[in-house]
XYZ file of C-alpha atoms in Angstrom:
311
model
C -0.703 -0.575 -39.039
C -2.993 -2.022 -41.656
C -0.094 -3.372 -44.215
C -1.531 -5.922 -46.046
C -0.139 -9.522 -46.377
C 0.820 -9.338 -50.282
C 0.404 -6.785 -52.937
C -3.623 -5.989 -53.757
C -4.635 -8.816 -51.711
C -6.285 -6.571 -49.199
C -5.492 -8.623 -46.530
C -4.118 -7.713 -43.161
C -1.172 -8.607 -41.751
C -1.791 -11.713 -40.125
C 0.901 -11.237 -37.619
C -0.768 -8.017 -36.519
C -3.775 -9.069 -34.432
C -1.513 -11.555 -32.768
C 1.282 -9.126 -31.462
C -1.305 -6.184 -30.564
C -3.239 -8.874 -28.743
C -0.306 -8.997 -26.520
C -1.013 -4.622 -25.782
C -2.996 -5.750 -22.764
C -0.691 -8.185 -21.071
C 1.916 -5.803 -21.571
C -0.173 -2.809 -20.013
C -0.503 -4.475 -16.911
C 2.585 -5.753 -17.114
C 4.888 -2.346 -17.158
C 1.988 -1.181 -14.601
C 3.228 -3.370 -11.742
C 6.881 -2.898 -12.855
C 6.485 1.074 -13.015
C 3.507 1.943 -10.400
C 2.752 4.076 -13.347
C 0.130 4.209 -15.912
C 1.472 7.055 -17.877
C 5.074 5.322 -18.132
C 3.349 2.079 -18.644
C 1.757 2.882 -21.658
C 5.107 4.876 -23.026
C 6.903 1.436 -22.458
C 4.283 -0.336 -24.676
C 4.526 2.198 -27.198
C 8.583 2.160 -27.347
C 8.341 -1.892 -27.767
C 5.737 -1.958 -30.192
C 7.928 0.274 -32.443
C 10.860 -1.243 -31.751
C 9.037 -4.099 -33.281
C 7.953 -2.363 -36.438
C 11.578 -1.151 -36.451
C 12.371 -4.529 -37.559
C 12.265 -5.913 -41.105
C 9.521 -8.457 -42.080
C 12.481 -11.221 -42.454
C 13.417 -10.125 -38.638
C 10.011 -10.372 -37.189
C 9.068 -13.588 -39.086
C 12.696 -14.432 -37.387
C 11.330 -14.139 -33.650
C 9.480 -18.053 -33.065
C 7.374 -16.107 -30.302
C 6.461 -12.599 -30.969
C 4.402 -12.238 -27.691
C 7.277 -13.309 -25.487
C 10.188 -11.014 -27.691
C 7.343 -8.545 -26.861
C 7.736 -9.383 -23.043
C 11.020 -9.519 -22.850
C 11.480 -5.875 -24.504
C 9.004 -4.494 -22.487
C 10.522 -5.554 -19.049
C 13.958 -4.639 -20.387
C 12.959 -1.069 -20.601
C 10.816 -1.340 -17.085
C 14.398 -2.331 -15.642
C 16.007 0.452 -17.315
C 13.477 2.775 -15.969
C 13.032 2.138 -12.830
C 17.270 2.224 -12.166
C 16.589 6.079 -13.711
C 13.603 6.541 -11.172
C 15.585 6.074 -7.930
C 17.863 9.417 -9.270
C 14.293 11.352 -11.058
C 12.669 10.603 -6.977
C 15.625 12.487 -5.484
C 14.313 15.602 -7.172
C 10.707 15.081 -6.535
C 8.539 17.216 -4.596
C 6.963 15.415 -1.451
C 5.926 11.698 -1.189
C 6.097 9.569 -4.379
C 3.222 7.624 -4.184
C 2.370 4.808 -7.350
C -0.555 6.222 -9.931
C -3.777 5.269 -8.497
C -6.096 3.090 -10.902
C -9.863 3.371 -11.190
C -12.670 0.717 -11.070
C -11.431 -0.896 -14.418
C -8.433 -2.323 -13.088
C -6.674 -3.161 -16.005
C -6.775 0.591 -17.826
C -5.812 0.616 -21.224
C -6.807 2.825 -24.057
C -8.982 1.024 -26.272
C -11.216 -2.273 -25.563
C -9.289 -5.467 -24.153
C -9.226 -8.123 -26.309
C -10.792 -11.389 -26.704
C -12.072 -13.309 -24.377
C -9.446 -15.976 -23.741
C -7.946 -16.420 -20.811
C -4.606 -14.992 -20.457
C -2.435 -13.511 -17.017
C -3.477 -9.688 -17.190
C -7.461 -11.577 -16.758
C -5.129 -13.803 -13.721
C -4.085 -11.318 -12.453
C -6.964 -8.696 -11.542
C -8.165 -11.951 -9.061
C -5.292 -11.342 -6.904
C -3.819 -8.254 -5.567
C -1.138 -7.119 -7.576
C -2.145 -4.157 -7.875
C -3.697 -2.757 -4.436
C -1.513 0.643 -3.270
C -0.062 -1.430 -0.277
C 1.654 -3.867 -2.736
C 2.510 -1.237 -5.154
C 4.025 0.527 -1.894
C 6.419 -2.209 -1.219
C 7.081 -3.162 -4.617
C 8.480 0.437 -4.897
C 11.140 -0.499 -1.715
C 12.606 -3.086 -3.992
C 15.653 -2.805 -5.924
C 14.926 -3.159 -9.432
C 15.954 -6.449 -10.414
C 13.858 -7.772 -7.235
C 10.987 -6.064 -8.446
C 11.413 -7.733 -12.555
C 12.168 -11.288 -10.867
C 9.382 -11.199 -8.570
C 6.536 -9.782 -10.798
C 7.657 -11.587 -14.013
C 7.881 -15.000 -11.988
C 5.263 -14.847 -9.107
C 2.745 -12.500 -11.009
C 3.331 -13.927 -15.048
C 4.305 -17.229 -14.205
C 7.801 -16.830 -16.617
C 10.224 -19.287 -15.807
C 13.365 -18.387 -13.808
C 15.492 -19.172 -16.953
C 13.131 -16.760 -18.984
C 13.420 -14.242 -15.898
C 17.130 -14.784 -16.138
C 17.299 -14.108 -19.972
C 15.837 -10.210 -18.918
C 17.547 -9.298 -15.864
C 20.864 -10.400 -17.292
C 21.612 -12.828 -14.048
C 21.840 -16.580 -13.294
C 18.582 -18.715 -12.681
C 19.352 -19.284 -9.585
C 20.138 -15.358 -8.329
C 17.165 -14.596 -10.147
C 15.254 -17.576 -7.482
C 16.700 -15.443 -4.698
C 16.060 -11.961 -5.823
C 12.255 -13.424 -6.233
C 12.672 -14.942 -2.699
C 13.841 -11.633 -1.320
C 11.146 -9.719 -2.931
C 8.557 -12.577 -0.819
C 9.913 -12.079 2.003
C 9.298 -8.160 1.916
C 5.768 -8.597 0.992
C 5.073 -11.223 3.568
C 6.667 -8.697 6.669
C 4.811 -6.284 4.783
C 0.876 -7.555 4.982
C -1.225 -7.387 7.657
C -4.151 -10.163 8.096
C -7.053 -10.309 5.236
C -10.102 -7.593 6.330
C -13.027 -9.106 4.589
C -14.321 -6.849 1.316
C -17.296 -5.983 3.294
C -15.692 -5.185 6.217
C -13.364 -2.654 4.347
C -16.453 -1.111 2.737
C -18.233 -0.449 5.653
C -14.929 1.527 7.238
C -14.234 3.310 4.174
C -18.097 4.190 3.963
C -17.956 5.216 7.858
C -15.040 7.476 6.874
C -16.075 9.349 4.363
C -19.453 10.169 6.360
C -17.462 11.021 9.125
C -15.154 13.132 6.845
C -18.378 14.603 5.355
C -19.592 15.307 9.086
C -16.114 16.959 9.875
C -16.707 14.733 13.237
C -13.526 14.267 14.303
C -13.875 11.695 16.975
C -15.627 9.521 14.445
C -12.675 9.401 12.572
C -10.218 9.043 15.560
C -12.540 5.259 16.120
C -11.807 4.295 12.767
C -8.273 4.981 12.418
C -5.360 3.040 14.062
C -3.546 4.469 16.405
C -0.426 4.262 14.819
C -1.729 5.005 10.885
C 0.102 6.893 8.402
C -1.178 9.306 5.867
C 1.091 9.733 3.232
C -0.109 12.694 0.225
C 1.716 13.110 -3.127
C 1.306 16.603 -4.986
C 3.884 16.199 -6.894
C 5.181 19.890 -6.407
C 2.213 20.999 -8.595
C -0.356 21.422 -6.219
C -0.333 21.860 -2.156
C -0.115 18.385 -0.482
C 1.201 17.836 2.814
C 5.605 17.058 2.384
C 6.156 14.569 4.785
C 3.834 11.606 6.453
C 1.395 11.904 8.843
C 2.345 9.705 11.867
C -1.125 8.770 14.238
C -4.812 8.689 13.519
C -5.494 11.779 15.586
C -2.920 13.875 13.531
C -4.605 12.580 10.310
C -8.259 12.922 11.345
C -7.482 16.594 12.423
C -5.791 16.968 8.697
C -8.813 16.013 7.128
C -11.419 17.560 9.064
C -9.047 21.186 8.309
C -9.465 20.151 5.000
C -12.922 19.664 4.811
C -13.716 22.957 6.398
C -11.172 24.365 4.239
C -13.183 23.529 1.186
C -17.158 23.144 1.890
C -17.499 22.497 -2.019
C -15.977 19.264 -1.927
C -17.963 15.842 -2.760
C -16.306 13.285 -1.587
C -17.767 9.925 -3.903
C -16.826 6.120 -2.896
C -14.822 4.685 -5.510
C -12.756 1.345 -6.100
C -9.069 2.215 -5.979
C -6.793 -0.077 -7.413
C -9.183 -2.896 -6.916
C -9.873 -1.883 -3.460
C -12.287 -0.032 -1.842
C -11.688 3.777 -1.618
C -12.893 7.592 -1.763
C -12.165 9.927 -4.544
C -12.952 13.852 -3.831
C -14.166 16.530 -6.142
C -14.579 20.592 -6.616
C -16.713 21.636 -9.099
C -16.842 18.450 -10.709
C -13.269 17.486 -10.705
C -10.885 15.181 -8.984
C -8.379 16.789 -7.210
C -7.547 13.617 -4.788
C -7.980 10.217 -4.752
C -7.768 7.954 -1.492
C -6.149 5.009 -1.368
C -6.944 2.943 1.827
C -5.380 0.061 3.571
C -7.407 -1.392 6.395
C -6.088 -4.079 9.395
C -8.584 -5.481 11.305
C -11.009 -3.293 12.447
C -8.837 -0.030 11.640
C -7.895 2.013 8.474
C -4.117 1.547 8.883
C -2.741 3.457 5.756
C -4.199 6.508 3.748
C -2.517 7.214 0.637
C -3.894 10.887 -1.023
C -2.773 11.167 -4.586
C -3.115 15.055 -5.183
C -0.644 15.252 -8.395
C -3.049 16.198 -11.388
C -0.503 14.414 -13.643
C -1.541 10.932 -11.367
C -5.118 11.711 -11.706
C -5.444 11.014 -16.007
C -7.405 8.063 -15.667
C -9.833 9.698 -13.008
C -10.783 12.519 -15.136
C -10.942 10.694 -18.428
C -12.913 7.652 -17.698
């Protein structure tokens, strides 16, 4: 990818930096479209050589490579995440979105420049915590594209329109449906410090196999949901009540007396990650209302943990 401009000028291709500038926005893009990283980064690949797939007189064609890019990209999010419903019949357990470390916006490679664009927007606001991936994952498809592309990226309804293959104005309702969701969905804003400090008591209490401990920081109607994947051993079905879940973990922790359980940032909120021998085997994503942990989502699938053991 290093075709120079004209023959023996030993140029690059000045189109080049300017479309693989666009790798990051796309990234983070597919990311909130898929809940996956793995898929995210196959639907960046598939439009980047569908681009290359095009003669020079084709590309020099498209007035804005960056939103052909864009529009590709999501085209093949829609496509795969119609597919998904049918692929999450077969699947083994709770499906729960790939968990992403510290470095929010994971790509392979550095990010680029420095100028602002929407995937440096977006890490500010929470696109990208497990309880919005959750409930972006309830939506049909085309609600999902309209909302993220719109309320996320800041695309126009008659650009939104243009990839779902619908009218401006269904497009302004699917977005509107997809808001209303998300609003019955969130609970009121826990202070950052305030979720530390639970997720901290937890994992001491978790550590301390204390079981009461974790009863007073759990609500009493949580839910713990695990996702194995069918590849490892992860409880099938939710856990309903923060008893039931406290007594889960405390079996687990005197199931394995190995495990370190580290404090980590999980999808941009605060969260736990546990090792054996060095290596992740779950990572905790954690939703807290008020005063409570509410939700506890345990990604066990080894296939879900990439970014954990490779950062």
């Amino acid at each position: 990818m290093t075709t120079p401009s004209g023959p023996g000028d030993g140029r690059l291709d000045p189109g080049l930096s300017a479309i693989m500038s666009e790798r990051r926005q796309l990234i983070n893009l597919a990311y909130r479209l898929l809940g996956s990283l793995a898929d995210a980064e196959d639907v960046v690949q598939e439009t980047y050589a569908r681009w290359y797939a095009m003669s020079r007189q084709q590309q020099e064609a498209i007035e804005s490579p960056g939103a052909w890019l864009t529009r590709v990209a999501s085209r093949i999010c829609l496509d795969l995440l119609g597919s998904a419903r049918a692929r999450r019949e077969s699947y083994v357990g709770e499906w729960i979105p790939e968990p992403l470390p510290d470095r929010t916006e994971w790509i392979n490679g550095s990010p680029g420049g420095t100028t602002a664009d929407p995937a440096d927007r977006v890490t500010l606001d929470e696109s990208i915590n497990m309880a919005f991936l959750v409930v972006l994952d309830s939506m049909t498809p085309a609600e999902r594209v309209a909302f993220i592309l719109h309320d996320v990226f800041r695309y126009s309804f008659t650009e939104v329109a243009e990839i779902v293959g619908r009218t401006p104005a269904a497009c302004r309702q699917l977005a509107s449906s997809a808001r209303r969701r998300i609003r019955a969905s969130q609970a009121p804003t826990t202070p950052a410090a305030q979720r530390a400090d639970l997720v901290r008591a937890f994992k001491q209490a978790w550590e301390a196999k204390d079981i009461g401990a974790l009863i007073g920081l759990l609500a009493p109607d949580a839910t713990g949901i695990a996702d194995g994947g069918g590849l490892v051993s992860a409880v099938l079905h939710p856990i309903a009540g923060g008893e039931q879940i406290a007594r889960v973990f405390v079996e687990i922790a005197t199931g394995a007396p190995g495990l370190t359980i580290l404090e980590r940032t999980v999808n941009g909120q605060p969260g736990l990650v546990a090792q054996l021998d060095g290596v992740t085997v779950v990572v905790l994503a954690i939703d807290v209302a008020g005063d409570r942990i509410k939700h506890i989502w345990a990604v066990r699938n080894p296939e879900k943990l990439r970014p954990w053991t490779t950062a």
